[in-house]
XYZ file of N, CA and C in Angstrom:
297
model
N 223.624 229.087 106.199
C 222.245 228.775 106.341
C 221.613 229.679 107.385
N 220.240 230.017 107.263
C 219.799 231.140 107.826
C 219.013 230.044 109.148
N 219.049 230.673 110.370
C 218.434 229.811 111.650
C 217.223 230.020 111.776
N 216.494 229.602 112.332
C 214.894 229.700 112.429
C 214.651 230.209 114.295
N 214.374 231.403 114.171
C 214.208 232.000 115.618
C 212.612 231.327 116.388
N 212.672 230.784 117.246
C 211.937 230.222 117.878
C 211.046 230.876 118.748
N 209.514 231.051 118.713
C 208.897 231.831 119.649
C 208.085 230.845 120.316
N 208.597 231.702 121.759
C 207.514 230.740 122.884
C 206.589 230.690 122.324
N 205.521 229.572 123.038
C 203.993 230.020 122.799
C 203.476 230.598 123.377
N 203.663 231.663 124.123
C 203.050 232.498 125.410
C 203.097 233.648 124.623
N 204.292 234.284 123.923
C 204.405 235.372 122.469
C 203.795 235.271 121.622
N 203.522 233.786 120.850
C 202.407 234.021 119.429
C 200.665 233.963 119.940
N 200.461 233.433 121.692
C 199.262 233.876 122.120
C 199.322 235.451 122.178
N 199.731 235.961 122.543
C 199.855 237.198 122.701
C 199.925 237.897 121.656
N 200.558 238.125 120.786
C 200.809 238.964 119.138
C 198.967 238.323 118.605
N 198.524 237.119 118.760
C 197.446 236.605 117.877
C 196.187 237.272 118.315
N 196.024 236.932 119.834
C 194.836 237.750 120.538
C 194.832 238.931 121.501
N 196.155 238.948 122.161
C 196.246 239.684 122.663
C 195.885 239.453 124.070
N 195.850 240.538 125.494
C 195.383 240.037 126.718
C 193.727 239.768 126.692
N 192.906 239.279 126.662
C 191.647 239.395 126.531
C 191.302 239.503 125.087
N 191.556 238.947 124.388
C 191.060 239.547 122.735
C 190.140 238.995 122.580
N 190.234 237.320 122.865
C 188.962 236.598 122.851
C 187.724 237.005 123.564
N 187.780 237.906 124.125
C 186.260 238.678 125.153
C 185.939 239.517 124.044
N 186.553 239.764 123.137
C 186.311 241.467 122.321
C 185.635 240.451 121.101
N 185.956 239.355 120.986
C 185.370 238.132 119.574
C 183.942 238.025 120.037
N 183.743 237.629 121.169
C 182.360 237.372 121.541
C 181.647 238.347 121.784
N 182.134 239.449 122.709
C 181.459 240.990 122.619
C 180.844 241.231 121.305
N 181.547 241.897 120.302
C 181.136 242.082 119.368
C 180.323 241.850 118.056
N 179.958 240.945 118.238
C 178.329 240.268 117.659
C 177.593 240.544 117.946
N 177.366 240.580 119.869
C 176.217 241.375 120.437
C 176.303 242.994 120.190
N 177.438 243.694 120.367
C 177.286 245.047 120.351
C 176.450 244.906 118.846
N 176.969 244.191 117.688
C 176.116 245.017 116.732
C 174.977 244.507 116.430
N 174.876 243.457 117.156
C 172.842 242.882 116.542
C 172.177 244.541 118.117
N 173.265 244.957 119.336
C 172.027 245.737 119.495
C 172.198 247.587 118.872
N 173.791 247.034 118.613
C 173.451 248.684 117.214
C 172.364 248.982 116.483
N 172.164 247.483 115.728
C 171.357 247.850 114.476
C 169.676 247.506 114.917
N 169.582 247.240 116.138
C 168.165 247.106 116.757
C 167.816 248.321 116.996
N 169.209 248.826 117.784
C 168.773 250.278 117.987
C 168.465 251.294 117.196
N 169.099 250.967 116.162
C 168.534 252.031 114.717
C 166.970 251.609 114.030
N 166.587 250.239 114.301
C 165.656 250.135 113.716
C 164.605 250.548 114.445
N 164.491 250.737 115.900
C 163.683 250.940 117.052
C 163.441 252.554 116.485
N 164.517 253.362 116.273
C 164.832 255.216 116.272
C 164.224 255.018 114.830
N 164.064 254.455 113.671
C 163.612 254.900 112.614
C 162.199 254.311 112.669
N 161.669 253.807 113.485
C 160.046 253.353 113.578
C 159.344 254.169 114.386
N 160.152 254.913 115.724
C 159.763 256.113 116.597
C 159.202 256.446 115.696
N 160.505 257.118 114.510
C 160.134 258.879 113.886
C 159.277 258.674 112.757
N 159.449 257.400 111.834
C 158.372 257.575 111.071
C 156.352 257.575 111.785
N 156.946 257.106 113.079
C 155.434 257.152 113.498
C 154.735 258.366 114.291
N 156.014 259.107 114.483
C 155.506 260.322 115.818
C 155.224 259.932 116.920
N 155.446 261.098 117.997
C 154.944 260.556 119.173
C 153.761 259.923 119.126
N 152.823 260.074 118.590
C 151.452 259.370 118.965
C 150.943 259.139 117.693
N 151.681 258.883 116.477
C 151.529 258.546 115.222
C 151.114 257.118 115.294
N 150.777 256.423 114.449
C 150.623 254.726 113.915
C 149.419 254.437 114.404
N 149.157 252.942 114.769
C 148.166 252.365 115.161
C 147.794 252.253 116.865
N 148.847 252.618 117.384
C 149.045 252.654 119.061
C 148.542 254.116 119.461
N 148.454 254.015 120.777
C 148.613 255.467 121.265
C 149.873 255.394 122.314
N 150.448 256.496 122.733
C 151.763 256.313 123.665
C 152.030 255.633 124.668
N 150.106 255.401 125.098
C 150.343 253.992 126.367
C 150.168 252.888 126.039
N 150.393 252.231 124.607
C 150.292 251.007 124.011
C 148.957 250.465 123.709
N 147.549 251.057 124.016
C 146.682 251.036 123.510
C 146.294 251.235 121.893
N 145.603 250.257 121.706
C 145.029 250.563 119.870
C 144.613 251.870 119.880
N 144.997 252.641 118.709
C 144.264 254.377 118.208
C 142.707 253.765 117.812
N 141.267 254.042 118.069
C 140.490 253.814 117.039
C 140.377 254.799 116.147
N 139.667 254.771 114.585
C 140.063 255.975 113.817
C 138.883 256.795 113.932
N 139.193 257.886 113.568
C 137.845 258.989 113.763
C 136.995 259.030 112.735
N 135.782 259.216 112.756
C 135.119 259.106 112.101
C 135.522 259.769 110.599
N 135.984 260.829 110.691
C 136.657 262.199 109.690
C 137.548 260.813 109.058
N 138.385 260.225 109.950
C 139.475 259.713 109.346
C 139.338 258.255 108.311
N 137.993 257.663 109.024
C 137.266 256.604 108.378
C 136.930 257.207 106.544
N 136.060 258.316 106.761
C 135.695 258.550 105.998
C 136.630 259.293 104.892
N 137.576 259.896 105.247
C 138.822 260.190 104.443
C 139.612 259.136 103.915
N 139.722 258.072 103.775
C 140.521 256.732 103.890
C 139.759 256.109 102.594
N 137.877 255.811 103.389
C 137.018 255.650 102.027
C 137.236 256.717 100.701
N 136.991 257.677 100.945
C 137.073 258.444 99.779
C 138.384 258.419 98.900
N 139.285 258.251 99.755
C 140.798 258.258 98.827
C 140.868 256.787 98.712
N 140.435 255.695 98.521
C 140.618 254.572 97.963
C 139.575 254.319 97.043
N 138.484 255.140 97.087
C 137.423 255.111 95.955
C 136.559 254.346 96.128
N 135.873 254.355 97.672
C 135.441 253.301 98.056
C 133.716 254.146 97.607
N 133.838 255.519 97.356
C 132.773 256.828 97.633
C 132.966 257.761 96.550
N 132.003 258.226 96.136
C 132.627 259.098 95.141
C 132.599 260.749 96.133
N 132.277 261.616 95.374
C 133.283 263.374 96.150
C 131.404 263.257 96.137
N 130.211 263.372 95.576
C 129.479 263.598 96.336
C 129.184 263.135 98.145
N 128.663 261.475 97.809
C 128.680 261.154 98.934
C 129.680 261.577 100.272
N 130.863 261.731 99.807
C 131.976 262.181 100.540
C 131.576 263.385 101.300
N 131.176 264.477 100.216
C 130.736 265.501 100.945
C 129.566 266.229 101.698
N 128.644 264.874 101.211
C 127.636 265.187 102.095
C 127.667 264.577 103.447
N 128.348 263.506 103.271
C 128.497 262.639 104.590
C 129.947 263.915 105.906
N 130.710 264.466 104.803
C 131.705 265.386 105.861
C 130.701 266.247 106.407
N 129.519 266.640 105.646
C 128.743 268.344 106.317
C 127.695 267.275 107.409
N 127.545 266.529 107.311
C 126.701 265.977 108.437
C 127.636 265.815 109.346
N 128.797 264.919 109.314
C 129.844 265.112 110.615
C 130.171 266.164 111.351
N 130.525 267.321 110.188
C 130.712 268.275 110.746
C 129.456 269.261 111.724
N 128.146 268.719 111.208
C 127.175 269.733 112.295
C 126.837 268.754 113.339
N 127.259 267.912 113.762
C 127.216 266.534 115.075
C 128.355 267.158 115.278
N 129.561 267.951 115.097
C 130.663 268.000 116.552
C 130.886 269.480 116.468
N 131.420 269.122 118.142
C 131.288 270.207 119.122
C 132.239 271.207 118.345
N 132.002 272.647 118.248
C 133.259 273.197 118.087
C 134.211 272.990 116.910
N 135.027 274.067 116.501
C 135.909 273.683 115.166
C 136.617 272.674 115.440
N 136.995 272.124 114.015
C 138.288 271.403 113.927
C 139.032 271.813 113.340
């Protein structure tokens, strides 16, 4: 008959978790909720640019420019390409200097 080798319990703690294993169980939930925060933070940067989106870099609202108002109307069809373009040549002789 074959004997049955007996292990402390101080050996099957050890082989199961190891010295500290249980710190590495709880660690690791947090490391990855802030992995994947951190990726979502880096892919909202770049789709927005430095001073891209609705903010400006000091957390202030962008307001939109007039050009940009009126570009927005026209491509949603809010205007047709006349009005559009008579309303751009008036903007354009109210500002300073090229754009």
């Amino acid at each position: 008959m074959d004997t049955l080798e007996v292990i402390p319990s101080r050996e099957v703690s050890t082989v199961m978790y190891g010295d500290g294993g249980w710190l590495w169980m709880l660690f690791m939930p947090l490391l990855w909720i802030v992995l994947i925060g951190l990726v979502v933070w880096v892919v909202i940067r770049l789709t927005q640019g430095p001073w891209g989106g609705r903010y400006h870099a000091d957390g202030r609202e962008r307001q939109e420019t007039p050009e940009e108002i009126l570009d927005r109307r026209y491509a949603s069809g809010e205007i047709d390409t006349e009005t559009y373009t008579e309303a751009h040549e008036r903007l354009a002789t109210r500002r300073p200097g090229p754009r």
